[in-house]
Coordinates of C-alpha atoms in Angstrom, one line a residue:
X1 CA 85.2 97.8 90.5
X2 CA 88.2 99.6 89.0
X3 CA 87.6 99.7 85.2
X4 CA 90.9 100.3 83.9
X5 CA 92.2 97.8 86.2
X6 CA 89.3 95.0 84.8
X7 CA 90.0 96.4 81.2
X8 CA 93.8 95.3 81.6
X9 CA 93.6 91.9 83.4
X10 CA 90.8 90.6 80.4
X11 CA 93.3 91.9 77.4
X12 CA 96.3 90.2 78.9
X13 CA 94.3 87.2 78.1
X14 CA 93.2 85.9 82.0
X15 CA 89.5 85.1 82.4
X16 CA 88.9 87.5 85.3
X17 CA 85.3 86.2 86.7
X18 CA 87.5 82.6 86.9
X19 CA 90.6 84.6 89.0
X20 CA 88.1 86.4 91.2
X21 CA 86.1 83.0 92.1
X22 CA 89.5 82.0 93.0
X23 CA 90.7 85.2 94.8
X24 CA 87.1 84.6 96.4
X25 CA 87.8 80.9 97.7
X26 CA 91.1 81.8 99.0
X27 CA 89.8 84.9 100.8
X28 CA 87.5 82.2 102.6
X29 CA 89.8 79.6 103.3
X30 CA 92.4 82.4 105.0
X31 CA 89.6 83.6 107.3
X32 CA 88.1 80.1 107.5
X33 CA 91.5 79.1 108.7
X34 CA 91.8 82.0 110.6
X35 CA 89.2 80.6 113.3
X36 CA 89.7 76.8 113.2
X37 CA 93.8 78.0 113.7
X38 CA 92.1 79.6 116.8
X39 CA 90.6 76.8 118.1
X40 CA 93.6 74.6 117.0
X41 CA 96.1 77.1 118.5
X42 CA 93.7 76.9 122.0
X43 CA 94.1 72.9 122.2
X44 CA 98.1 73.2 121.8
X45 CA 98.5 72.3 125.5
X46 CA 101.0 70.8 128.1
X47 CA 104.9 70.7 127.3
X48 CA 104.4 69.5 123.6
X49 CA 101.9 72.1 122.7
X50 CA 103.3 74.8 124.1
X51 CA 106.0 74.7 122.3
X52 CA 104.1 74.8 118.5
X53 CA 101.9 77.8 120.2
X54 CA 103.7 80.7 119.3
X55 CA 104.4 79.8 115.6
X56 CA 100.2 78.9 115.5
X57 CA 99.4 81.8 116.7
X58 CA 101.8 83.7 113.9
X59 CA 100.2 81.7 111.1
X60 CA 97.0 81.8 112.6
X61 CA 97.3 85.9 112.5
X62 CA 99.2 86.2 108.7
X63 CA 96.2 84.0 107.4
X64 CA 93.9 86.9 108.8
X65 CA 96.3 89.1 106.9
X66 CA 96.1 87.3 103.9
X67 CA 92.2 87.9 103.9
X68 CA 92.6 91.4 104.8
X69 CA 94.9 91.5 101.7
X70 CA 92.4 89.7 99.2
X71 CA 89.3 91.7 99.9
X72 CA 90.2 95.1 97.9
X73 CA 91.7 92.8 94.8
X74 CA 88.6 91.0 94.7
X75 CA 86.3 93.9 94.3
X76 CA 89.2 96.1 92.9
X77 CA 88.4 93.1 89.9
X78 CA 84.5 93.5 90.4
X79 CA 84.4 90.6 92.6
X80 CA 82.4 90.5 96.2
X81 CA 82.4 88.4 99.1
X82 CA 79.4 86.3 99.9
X83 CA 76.5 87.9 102.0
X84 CA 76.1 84.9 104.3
X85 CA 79.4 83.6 105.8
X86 CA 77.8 80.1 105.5
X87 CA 78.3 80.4 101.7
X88 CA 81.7 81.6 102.2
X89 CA 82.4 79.0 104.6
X90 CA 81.5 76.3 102.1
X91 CA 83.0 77.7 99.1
X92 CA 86.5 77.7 101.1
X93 CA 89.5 76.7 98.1
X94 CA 90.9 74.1 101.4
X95 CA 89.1 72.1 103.4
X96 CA 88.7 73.2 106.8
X97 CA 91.3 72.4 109.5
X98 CA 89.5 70.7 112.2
X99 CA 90.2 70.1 115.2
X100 CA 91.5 66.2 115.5
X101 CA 89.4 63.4 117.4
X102 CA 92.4 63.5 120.1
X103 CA 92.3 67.4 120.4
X104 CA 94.9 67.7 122.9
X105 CA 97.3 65.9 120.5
X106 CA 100.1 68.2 119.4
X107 CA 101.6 65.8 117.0
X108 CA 98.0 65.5 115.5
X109 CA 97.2 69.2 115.5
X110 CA 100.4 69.8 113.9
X111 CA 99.1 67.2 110.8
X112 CA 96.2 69.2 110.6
X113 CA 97.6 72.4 109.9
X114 CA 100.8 71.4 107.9
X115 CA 98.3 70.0 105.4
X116 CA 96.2 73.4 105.5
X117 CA 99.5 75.2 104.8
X118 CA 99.9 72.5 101.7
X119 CA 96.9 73.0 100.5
X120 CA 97.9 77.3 100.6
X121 CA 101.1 76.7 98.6
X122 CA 98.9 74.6 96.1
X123 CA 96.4 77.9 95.7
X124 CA 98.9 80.2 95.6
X125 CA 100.8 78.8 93.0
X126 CA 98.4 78.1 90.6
X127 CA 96.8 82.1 90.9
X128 CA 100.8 82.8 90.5
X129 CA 101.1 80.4 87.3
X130 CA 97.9 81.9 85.7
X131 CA 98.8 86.0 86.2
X132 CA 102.2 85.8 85.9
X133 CA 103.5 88.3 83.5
X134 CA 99.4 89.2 83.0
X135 CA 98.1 90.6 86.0
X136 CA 101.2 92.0 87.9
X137 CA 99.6 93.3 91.1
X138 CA 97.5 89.8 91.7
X139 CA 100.3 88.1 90.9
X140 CA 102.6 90.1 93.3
X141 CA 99.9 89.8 96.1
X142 CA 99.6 86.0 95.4
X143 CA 103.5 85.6 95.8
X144 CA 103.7 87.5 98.8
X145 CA 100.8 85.7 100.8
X146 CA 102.8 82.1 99.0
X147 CA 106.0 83.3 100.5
X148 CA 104.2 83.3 103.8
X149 CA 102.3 79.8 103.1
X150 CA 105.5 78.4 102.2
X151 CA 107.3 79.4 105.7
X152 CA 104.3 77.8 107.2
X153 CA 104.3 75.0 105.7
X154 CA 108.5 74.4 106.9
X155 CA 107.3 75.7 110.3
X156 CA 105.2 73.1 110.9
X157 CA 106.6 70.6 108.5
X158 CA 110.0 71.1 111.0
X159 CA 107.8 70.0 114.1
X160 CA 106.3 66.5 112.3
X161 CA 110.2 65.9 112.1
X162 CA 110.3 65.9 108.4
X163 CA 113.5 67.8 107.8
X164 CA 115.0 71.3 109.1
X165 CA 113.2 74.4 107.7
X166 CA 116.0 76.5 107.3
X167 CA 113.5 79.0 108.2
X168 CA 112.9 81.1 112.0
X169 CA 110.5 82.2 113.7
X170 CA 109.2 85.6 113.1
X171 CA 110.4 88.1 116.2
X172 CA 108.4 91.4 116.2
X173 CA 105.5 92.1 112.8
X174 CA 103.9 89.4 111.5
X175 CA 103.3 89.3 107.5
X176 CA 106.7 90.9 106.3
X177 CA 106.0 90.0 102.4
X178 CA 102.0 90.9 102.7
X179 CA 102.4 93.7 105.1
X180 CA 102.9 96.3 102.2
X181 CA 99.3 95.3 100.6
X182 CA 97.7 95.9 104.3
X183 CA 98.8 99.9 104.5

């Protein structure tokens, strides 16, 4: 725990054991959704899934990032993770993305993880509403890993046919609003 750093998130007014339980259950939902995106991204098969694939796999490997990014602002704020990754599992802020009952269904698996993207935004804005202005570096972590939820979100939204994106996929490093918290 950084001291200082505890010290100025409480007098800014933000209940700091309540923002670390929820820096917590984001952590585990990105690394929970982290592995069922792997096992998502592995049933994107035949013409239709291979197609939706690549962008997966880049949301799959940003929500690894996100964790990554989490982990030193949770015990920077005198948090910890869970011993058993049960716990953590269970304690996830989004429900897990399972696979679908048809699990070659790319239409299907694209439901599942628009709606885990949704649920991100969701997190991420309410950690963004409640340091804003309080707690500037978990508030500019939080906005970088939303900026990255949200461009999920369109990504897959795009593929459900729900309206263009405006957004592209990424070409080269993944993560370019959460990259600067992984250095």
């Amino acid at each position: 725990m950084v001291k200082v750093t505890r010290e100025m998130v409480e007098k800014s007014g933000i209940n700091v054991d309540e923002l670390v339980e929820l820096l917590v259950k984001n952590a585990a939902a990105e690394l929970t959704t982290f592995y069922y995106y792997t096992i998502l991204r592995a049933n994107l098969i035949g013409l239709e899934g291979e197609g939706i694939k690549e962008i997966a796999e880049a949301a799959r490997i940003e929500d690894r990032n996100h964790f990554e990014a989490l982990v030193p602002r949770i015990y920077e704020l005198g948090g910890e993770l869970p011993q058993n990754m049960k716990d953590f599992h269970d304690i996830s802020g989004c429900p897990p993305a399972y696979l679908p009952k048809k699990t070659n269904d790319a239409m299907e698996i694209l439901k599942v993880l628009v709606e885990a993207e949704r649920c991100a935004v969701r997190q991420y804005t309410h950690i963004c509403n409640i340091t804003a202005g309080k707690d500037h570096r978990t508030y500019d972590l939080s906005l970088s890993i939303l900026h990255e939820e949200i461009q999920h979100e369109a990504w897959f939204s795009e593929f459900l046919g729900e309206g263009p994106s405006g957004h592209f996929m990424r070409k080269g490093e993944t993560s370019p609003f959460v990259r600067k918290f992984l250095e």
